PDB file of C-alpha atoms in Angstrom:
ATOM      1  CA  ALA A   1       0.000   0.000   0.000  1.00  0.00           C
ATOM      2  CA  GLN A   2       1.109   3.516  -0.654  1.00  0.00           C
ATOM      3  CA  LYS A   3       0.926   6.312   1.853  1.00  0.00           C
ATOM      4  CA  VAL A   4       1.818   9.995   1.955  1.00  0.00           C
ATOM      5  CA  THR A   5       2.124  11.860   5.222  1.00  0.00           C
ATOM      6  CA  GLN A   6       2.100  15.603   5.517  1.00  0.00           C
ATOM      7  CA  ALA A   7       2.452  16.068   9.245  1.00  0.00           C
ATOM      8  CA  GLN A   8       1.963  19.842   9.162  1.00  0.00           C
ATOM      9  CA  THR A   9      -1.741  20.574   8.947  1.00  0.00           C
ATOM     10  CA  GLU A  10      -1.372  24.343   9.012  1.00  0.00           C
ATOM     11  CA  ILE A  11       1.562  26.722   8.862  1.00  0.00           C
ATOM     12  CA  SER A  12       1.395  30.468   9.310  1.00  0.00           C
ATOM     13  CA  VAL A  13       4.315  32.741   8.423  1.00  0.00           C
ATOM     14  CA  VAL A  14       4.953  36.392   7.860  1.00  0.00           C
ATOM     15  CA  GLU A  15       5.790  37.591   4.386  1.00  0.00           C
ATOM     16  CA  LYS A  16       9.453  37.173   3.369  1.00  0.00           C
ATOM     17  CA  GLU A  17       9.998  34.306   5.764  1.00  0.00           C
ATOM     18  CA  ASP A  18      11.259  31.000   4.381  1.00  0.00           C
ATOM     19  CA  VAL A  19       8.997  28.010   4.953  1.00  0.00           C
ATOM     20  CA  THR A  20       9.446  24.267   4.442  1.00  0.00           C
ATOM     21  CA  LEU A  21       6.564  21.880   3.882  1.00  0.00           C
ATOM     22  CA  ASP A  22       7.319  18.311   4.832  1.00  0.00           C
ATOM     23  CA  CYS A  23       6.301  15.195   2.931  1.00  0.00           C
ATOM     24  CA  VAL A  24       7.101  11.615   3.888  1.00  0.00           C
ATOM     25  CA  TYR A  25       5.996   8.708   1.736  1.00  0.00           C
ATOM     26  CA  GLU A  26       5.744   4.935   1.886  1.00  0.00           C
ATOM     27  CA  THR A  27       5.761   2.599  -1.082  1.00  0.00           C
ATOM     28  CA  ARG A  28       6.954  -0.866  -1.983  1.00  0.00           C
ATOM     29  CA  ASP A  29       7.465   0.058  -5.613  1.00  0.00           C
ATOM     30  CA  THR A  30      11.040   0.418  -6.762  1.00  0.00           C
ATOM     31  CA  THR A  31       9.948   2.905  -9.384  1.00  0.00           C
ATOM     32  CA  TYR A  32       7.614   5.658  -8.280  1.00  0.00           C
ATOM     33  CA  TYR A  33       6.818   9.300  -8.862  1.00  0.00           C
ATOM     34  CA  LEU A  34       6.330  12.161  -6.460  1.00  0.00           C
ATOM     35  CA  PHE A  35       4.409  15.350  -7.075  1.00  0.00           C
ATOM     36  CA  TRP A  36       3.581  18.625  -5.397  1.00  0.00           C
ATOM     37  CA  TYR A  37       0.376  20.484  -6.160  1.00  0.00           C
ATOM     38  CA  LYS A  38      -0.829  23.883  -4.983  1.00  0.00           C
ATOM     39  CA  GLN A  39      -4.513  24.512  -4.346  1.00  0.00           C
ATOM     40  CA  PRO A  40      -5.335  28.199  -3.900  1.00  0.00           C
ATOM     41  CA  PRO A  41      -8.716  29.284  -2.520  1.00  0.00           C
ATOM     42  CA  SER A  42     -10.147  29.210  -6.054  1.00  0.00           C
ATOM     43  CA  GLY A  43      -9.965  25.415  -5.873  1.00  0.00           C
ATOM     44  CA  GLU A  44      -7.916  24.451  -8.905  1.00  0.00           C
ATOM     45  CA  LEU A  45      -5.017  22.098  -8.249  1.00  0.00           C
ATOM     46  CA  VAL A  46      -1.908  23.542  -9.854  1.00  0.00           C
ATOM     47  CA  PHE A  47       0.938  21.202 -10.735  1.00  0.00           C
ATOM     48  CA  LEU A  48       4.292  22.332  -9.320  1.00  0.00           C
ATOM     49  CA  ILE A  49       6.789  19.510  -9.765  1.00  0.00           C
ATOM     50  CA  ARG A  50       7.230  15.839 -10.599  1.00  0.00           C
ATOM     51  CA  ARG A  51      10.175  13.821  -9.370  1.00  0.00           C
ATOM     52  CA  ASN A  52      11.067  10.269 -10.441  1.00  0.00           C
ATOM     53  CA  SER A  53      12.397   7.823  -7.873  1.00  0.00           C
ATOM     54  CA  PHE A  54      15.585   7.275  -9.850  1.00  0.00           C
ATOM     55  CA  ASP A  55      16.411  10.969  -9.938  1.00  0.00           C
ATOM     56  CA  GLU A  56      17.432  12.304  -6.550  1.00  0.00           C
ATOM     57  CA  GLN A  57      18.665  15.599  -7.860  1.00  0.00           C
ATOM     58  CA  ASN A  58      17.210  18.515  -5.967  1.00  0.00           C
ATOM     59  CA  GLU A  59      15.471  21.185  -7.947  1.00  0.00           C
ATOM     60  CA  ILE A  60      15.110  24.922  -7.697  1.00  0.00           C
ATOM     61  CA  SER A  61      12.565  26.994  -9.570  1.00  0.00           C
ATOM     62  CA  GLY A  62      12.632  30.635  -8.618  1.00  0.00           C
ATOM     63  CA  ARG A  63      11.635  30.880  -4.963  1.00  0.00           C
ATOM     64  CA  TYR A  64      10.648  27.211  -4.863  1.00  0.00           C
ATOM     65  CA  SER A  65      13.003  24.347  -4.118  1.00  0.00           C
ATOM     66  CA  TRP A  66      12.517  20.651  -3.505  1.00  0.00           C
ATOM     67  CA  ASN A  67      14.680  18.266  -1.511  1.00  0.00           C
ATOM     68  CA  PHE A  68      14.209  14.587  -2.406  1.00  0.00           C
ATOM     69  CA  GLN A  69      15.884  12.094  -0.065  1.00  0.00           C
ATOM     70  CA  LYS A  70      15.231   8.414  -0.751  1.00  0.00           C
ATOM     71  CA  SER A  71      17.113   7.398   2.398  1.00  0.00           C
ATOM     72  CA  THR A  72      14.491   9.066   4.549  1.00  0.00           C
ATOM     73  CA  SER A  73      11.581   8.707   2.073  1.00  0.00           C
ATOM     74  CA  SER A  74      11.041  12.428   2.110  1.00  0.00           C
ATOM     75  CA  PHE A  75      10.252  15.004  -0.552  1.00  0.00           C
ATOM     76  CA  ASN A  76      10.213  18.385   1.153  1.00  0.00           C
ATOM     77  CA  PHE A  77       9.241  21.675  -0.416  1.00  0.00           C
ATOM     78  CA  THR A  78      10.754  25.029   0.542  1.00  0.00           C
ATOM     79  CA  ILE A  79       9.450  28.451  -0.370  1.00  0.00           C
ATOM     80  CA  THR A  80      12.044  31.177   0.024  1.00  0.00           C
ATOM     81  CA  ALA A  81      10.974  34.735   0.811  1.00  0.00           C
ATOM     82  CA  SER A  82       7.305  33.789   1.001  1.00  0.00           C
ATOM     83  CA  GLN A  83       4.644  36.060  -0.425  1.00  0.00           C
ATOM     84  CA  VAL A  84       0.953  36.501   0.314  1.00  0.00           C
ATOM     85  CA  VAL A  85       0.146  34.876  -3.047  1.00  0.00           C
ATOM     86  CA  ASP A  86       1.783  31.688  -1.784  1.00  0.00           C
ATOM     87  CA  SER A  87      -1.138  31.221   0.613  1.00  0.00           C
ATOM     88  CA  ALA A  88      -2.791  27.951  -0.392  1.00  0.00           C
ATOM     89  CA  VAL A  89      -3.138  24.296   0.483  1.00  0.00           C
ATOM     90  CA  TYR A  90      -0.171  22.296  -0.738  1.00  0.00           C
ATOM     91  CA  PHE A  91      -0.520  18.608  -1.501  1.00  0.00           C
ATOM     92  CA  CYS A  92       2.231  16.073  -1.859  1.00  0.00           C
ATOM     93  CA  ALA A  93       1.266  13.031  -3.943  1.00  0.00           C
ATOM     94  CA  LEU A  94       2.739   9.665  -4.867  1.00  0.00           C
ATOM     95  CA  ARG A  95       2.179   7.384  -7.815  1.00  0.00           C
ATOM     96  CA  GLY A  96       3.644   3.959  -8.372  1.00  0.00           C
ATOM     97  CA  GLY A  97       5.147   2.748 -11.598  1.00  0.00           C
ATOM     98  CA  GLY A  98       3.399   0.685 -14.211  1.00  0.00           C
ATOM     99  CA  SER A  99      -0.214   1.053 -15.194  1.00  0.00           C
ATOM    100  CA  ASN A 100      -1.547   2.138 -11.800  1.00  0.00           C
ATOM    101  CA  TYR A 101      -2.577   5.705 -12.515  1.00  0.00           C
ATOM    102  CA  LYS A 102      -3.859   6.475  -9.068  1.00  0.00           C
ATOM    103  CA  LEU A 103      -2.323   9.395  -7.212  1.00  0.00           C
ATOM    104  CA  THR A 104      -2.113   8.932  -3.467  1.00  0.00           C
ATOM    105  CA  PHE A 105      -2.369  12.350  -1.875  1.00  0.00           C
ATOM    106  CA  GLY A 106      -1.274  13.505   1.518  1.00  0.00           C
ATOM    107  CA  LYS A 107      -3.837  15.381   3.572  1.00  0.00           C
ATOM    108  CA  GLY A 108      -2.358  18.712   2.575  1.00  0.00           C
ATOM    109  CA  THR A 109      -0.739  21.597   4.415  1.00  0.00           C
ATOM    110  CA  LEU A 110      -2.556  24.911   4.626  1.00  0.00           C
ATOM    111  CA  LEU A 111       0.010  27.676   4.291  1.00  0.00           C
ATOM    112  CA  THR A 112      -1.002  31.175   5.291  1.00  0.00           C
ATOM    113  CA  VAL A 113       1.389  33.994   4.510  1.00  0.00           C
ATOM    114  CA  ASN A 114       0.520  37.142   6.398  1.00  0.00           C
ATOM    115  CA  PRO A 115       1.561  40.597   5.194  1.00  0.00           C
TER     116      PRO A 115
ATOM    117  CA  ASP B   1      -5.754  29.331 -22.979  1.00  0.00           C
ATOM    118  CA  ALA B   2      -7.687  27.101 -20.592  1.00  0.00           C
ATOM    119  CA  MET B   3      -6.561  23.495 -20.811  1.00  0.00           C
ATOM    120  CA  VAL B   4      -9.017  21.584 -18.616  1.00  0.00           C
ATOM    121  CA  ILE B   5     -12.440  23.160 -18.478  1.00  0.00           C
ATOM    122  CA  GLN B   6     -15.229  22.228 -16.134  1.00  0.00           C
ATOM    123  CA  ASN B   7     -18.828  23.317 -16.358  1.00  0.00           C
ATOM    124  CA  PRO B   8     -20.597  24.521 -14.429  1.00  0.00           C
ATOM    125  CA  ARG B   9     -18.308  25.894 -11.727  1.00  0.00           C
ATOM    126  CA  TYR B  10     -21.149  25.769  -9.218  1.00  0.00           C
ATOM    127  CA  GLN B  11     -24.066  23.364  -9.335  1.00  0.00           C
ATOM    128  CA  VAL B  12     -26.998  23.128  -6.989  1.00  0.00           C
ATOM    129  CA  THR B  13     -29.217  20.082  -7.163  1.00  0.00           C
ATOM    130  CA  GLN B  14     -31.980  18.621  -5.077  1.00  0.00           C
ATOM    131  CA  PHE B  15     -31.707  15.468  -3.060  1.00  0.00           C
ATOM    132  CA  GLY B  16     -32.275  12.535  -5.402  1.00  0.00           C
ATOM    133  CA  LYS B  17     -32.339  14.617  -8.614  1.00  0.00           C
ATOM    134  CA  PRO B  18     -29.835  13.358 -11.210  1.00  0.00           C
ATOM    135  CA  VAL B  19     -27.051  15.749 -12.091  1.00  0.00           C
ATOM    136  CA  THR B  20     -24.333  15.757 -14.731  1.00  0.00           C
ATOM    137  CA  LEU B  21     -21.016  17.538 -14.499  1.00  0.00           C
ATOM    138  CA  SER B  22     -18.905  18.058 -17.581  1.00  0.00           C
ATOM    139  CA  CYS B  23     -15.216  18.290 -18.332  1.00  0.00           C
ATOM    140  CA  SER B  24     -13.425  19.104 -21.550  1.00  0.00           C
ATOM    141  CA  GLN B  25      -9.755  19.374 -22.399  1.00  0.00           C
ATOM    142  CA  THR B  26      -7.665  20.953 -25.120  1.00  0.00           C
ATOM    143  CA  LEU B  27      -4.509  19.003 -24.288  1.00  0.00           C
ATOM    144  CA  ASN B  28      -5.382  15.908 -26.319  1.00  0.00           C
ATOM    145  CA  HIS B  29      -4.462  13.773 -23.325  1.00  0.00           C
ATOM    146  CA  ASN B  30      -5.504  10.141 -23.449  1.00  0.00           C
ATOM    147  CA  VAL B  31      -6.356   9.717 -19.773  1.00  0.00           C
ATOM    148  CA  MET B  32      -9.104  11.584 -17.942  1.00  0.00           C
ATOM    149  CA  TYR B  33      -9.893  11.348 -14.238  1.00  0.00           C
ATOM    150  CA  TRP B  34     -12.676  12.338 -11.870  1.00  0.00           C
ATOM    151  CA  TYR B  35     -11.900  13.159  -8.255  1.00  0.00           C
ATOM    152  CA  GLN B  36     -14.162  14.015  -5.357  1.00  0.00           C
ATOM    153  CA  GLN B  37     -12.806  16.450  -2.779  1.00  0.00           C
ATOM    154  CA  LYS B  38     -14.684  17.194   0.412  1.00  0.00           C
ATOM    155  CA  SER B  39     -13.911  20.150   2.613  1.00  0.00           C
ATOM    156  CA  SER B  40     -10.419  20.098   4.122  1.00  0.00           C
ATOM    157  CA  GLN B  41      -9.675  16.695   2.615  1.00  0.00           C
ATOM    158  CA  ALA B  42      -7.416  15.414  -0.118  1.00  0.00           C
ATOM    159  CA  PRO B  43      -8.888  14.603  -3.525  1.00  0.00           C
ATOM    160  CA  LYS B  44     -10.225  11.079  -3.826  1.00  0.00           C
ATOM    161  CA  LEU B  45     -10.127   9.305  -7.163  1.00  0.00           C
ATOM    162  CA  LEU B  46     -13.524   8.043  -8.326  1.00  0.00           C
ATOM    163  CA  PHE B  47     -12.574   6.592 -11.729  1.00  0.00           C
ATOM    164  CA  HIS B  48     -10.557   7.237 -14.811  1.00  0.00           C
ATOM    165  CA  TYR B  49     -10.627   6.573 -18.538  1.00  0.00           C
ATOM    166  CA  TYR B  50      -7.560   5.368 -20.369  1.00  0.00           C
ATOM    167  CA  ASP B  51      -8.630   6.194 -23.901  1.00  0.00           C
ATOM    168  CA  LYS B  52     -12.052   4.528 -24.002  1.00  0.00           C
ATOM    169  CA  ASP B  53     -11.346   2.037 -21.238  1.00  0.00           C
ATOM    170  CA  PHE B  54     -13.214   2.821 -18.041  1.00  0.00           C
ATOM    171  CA  ASN B  55     -11.533   2.052 -14.709  1.00  0.00           C
ATOM    172  CA  ASN B  56     -13.592   2.293 -11.566  1.00  0.00           C
ATOM    173  CA  GLU B  57     -12.080   2.557  -8.090  1.00  0.00           C
ATOM    174  CA  ALA B  58     -13.260  -0.259  -5.863  1.00  0.00           C
ATOM    175  CA  ASP B  59     -14.841   2.054  -3.300  1.00  0.00           C
ATOM    176  CA  THR B  60     -16.659   4.344  -5.720  1.00  0.00           C
ATOM    177  CA  PRO B  61     -20.415   4.094  -5.078  1.00  0.00           C
ATOM    178  CA  ASP B  62     -22.657   2.822  -7.869  1.00  0.00           C
ATOM    179  CA  ASN B  63     -24.441   6.150  -7.710  1.00  0.00           C
ATOM    180  CA  PHE B  64     -21.537   7.633  -9.652  1.00  0.00           C
ATOM    181  CA  GLN B  65     -21.216   6.942 -13.370  1.00  0.00           C
ATOM    182  CA  SER B  66     -19.105   8.394 -16.121  1.00  0.00           C
ATOM    183  CA  ARG B  67     -19.134   8.747 -19.878  1.00  0.00           C
ATOM    184  CA  ARG B  68     -16.411   9.673 -22.301  1.00  0.00           C
ATOM    185  CA  PRO B  69     -17.904  10.166 -25.764  1.00  0.00           C
ATOM    186  CA  ASN B  70     -14.619  11.330 -27.306  1.00  0.00           C
ATOM    187  CA  THR B  71     -11.057  12.270 -26.386  1.00  0.00           C
ATOM    188  CA  SER B  72     -11.956  15.804 -25.372  1.00  0.00           C
ATOM    189  CA  PHE B  73     -15.012  15.325 -23.187  1.00  0.00           C
ATOM    190  CA  CYS B  74     -15.826  13.410 -20.059  1.00  0.00           C
ATOM    191  CA  PHE B  75     -18.995  13.508 -17.934  1.00  0.00           C
ATOM    192  CA  LEU B  76     -19.727  12.633 -14.352  1.00  0.00           C
ATOM    193  CA  ASP B  77     -23.289  11.503 -13.677  1.00  0.00           C
ATOM    194  CA  ILE B  78     -24.633  11.297 -10.156  1.00  0.00           C
ATOM    195  CA  ARG B  79     -27.838   9.308 -10.429  1.00  0.00           C
ATOM    196  CA  SER B  80     -29.407  10.100  -7.072  1.00  0.00           C
ATOM    197  CA  PRO B  81     -27.390  12.686  -5.176  1.00  0.00           C
ATOM    198  CA  GLY B  82     -27.426  12.485  -1.425  1.00  0.00           C
ATOM    199  CA  LEU B  83     -26.398  15.138   1.060  1.00  0.00           C
ATOM    200  CA  GLY B  84     -23.098  13.312   1.480  1.00  0.00           C
ATOM    201  CA  ASP B  85     -22.259  13.865  -2.189  1.00  0.00           C
ATOM    202  CA  ALA B  86     -21.897  17.604  -1.709  1.00  0.00           C
ATOM    203  CA  ALA B  87     -18.271  18.253  -2.603  1.00  0.00           C
ATOM    204  CA  MET B  88     -15.881  19.731  -5.123  1.00  0.00           C
ATOM    205  CA  TYR B  89     -15.544  17.517  -8.185  1.00  0.00           C
ATOM    206  CA  LEU B  90     -12.248  17.798  -9.987  1.00  0.00           C
ATOM    207  CA  CYS B  91     -11.504  16.603 -13.477  1.00  0.00           C
ATOM    208  CA  ALA B  92      -7.906  15.891 -14.451  1.00  0.00           C
ATOM    209  CA  THR B  93      -6.056  14.703 -17.530  1.00  0.00           C
ATOM    210  CA  SER B  94      -2.692  13.195 -18.249  1.00  0.00           C
ATOM    211  CA  ARG B  95      -0.743  11.909 -21.200  1.00  0.00           C
ATOM    212  CA  GLU B  96       0.243   8.317 -20.698  1.00  0.00           C
ATOM    213  CA  SER B  97       2.359   6.041 -22.823  1.00  0.00           C
ATOM    214  CA  ALA B  98       4.279   2.872 -22.216  1.00  0.00           C
ATOM    215  CA  GLY B  99       7.149   3.520 -19.848  1.00  0.00           C
ATOM    216  CA  ARG B 100       6.488   7.220 -19.422  1.00  0.00           C
ATOM    217  CA  ILE B 101       4.706   8.828 -16.518  1.00  0.00           C
ATOM    218  CA  TYR B 102       3.413  12.355 -16.700  1.00  0.00           C
ATOM    219  CA  GLU B 103       1.744  14.704 -14.282  1.00  0.00           C
ATOM    220  CA  GLN B 104      -1.992  15.213 -14.081  1.00  0.00           C
ATOM    221  CA  TYR B 105      -3.474  18.559 -14.982  1.00  0.00           C
ATOM    222  CA  PHE B 106      -6.573  19.605 -13.113  1.00  0.00           C
ATOM    223  CA  GLY B 107      -9.559  21.691 -14.017  1.00  0.00           C
ATOM    224  CA  PRO B 108     -10.965  24.403 -11.738  1.00  0.00           C
ATOM    225  CA  GLY B 109     -13.561  22.046 -10.296  1.00  0.00           C
ATOM    226  CA  THR B 110     -17.324  22.047  -9.934  1.00  0.00           C
ATOM    227  CA  ARG B 111     -18.666  22.695  -6.468  1.00  0.00           C
ATOM    228  CA  LEU B 112     -21.809  20.644  -5.982  1.00  0.00           C
ATOM    229  CA  THR B 113     -24.404  21.585  -3.404  1.00  0.00           C
ATOM    230  CA  VAL B 114     -27.236  19.177  -2.592  1.00  0.00           C
ATOM    231  CA  THR B 115     -30.351  20.664  -0.991  1.00  0.00           C
TER     232      THR B 115
END
């Protein structure tokens, strides 16, 4: 069975602070895929990043960075110099290899960035 | 510019009155998904179509049906909505091929209210 744990239910920061959202996963698949999605109050899930299990390279995209560590089964997401527009629910998700198309989502972390 | 379109954005229906939600996509993706998301919860996969092949999740109630008349459109039919079916319904698409995994792109969702 696959499982994604986002232990932080809610995080509140002040604008310009850095914030890290934690994601820990469980899977028996040797090949798997990890994703982060952002869900602003409007409701649409916005794709942020996909990471394959065989690629542990960390990634930076502007103020966003992701730290993938297979040894600890974690795929953490850091926002540098947070902005009010970053306020949203962030979901980490896992998908196994092969023809199983199901995404297993964590419960999400509500990030509130205050001015 | 919109890639995954859902209509209507808000739908109110009466208890027991059939309702249909629609989804269309301009991405020409071969897989389409329907998710149910209740307040403060993660999205839950109801079913998906791989091309014309329908794949139902084991715990999806029989009350929920789907149709995919062509590549671009997919419908979610709720035959007899109950109060517990009030939720956001998200449509997603992805491009799948042998050996390659891609991210899912989500529409803005339809918020269903049952009175």
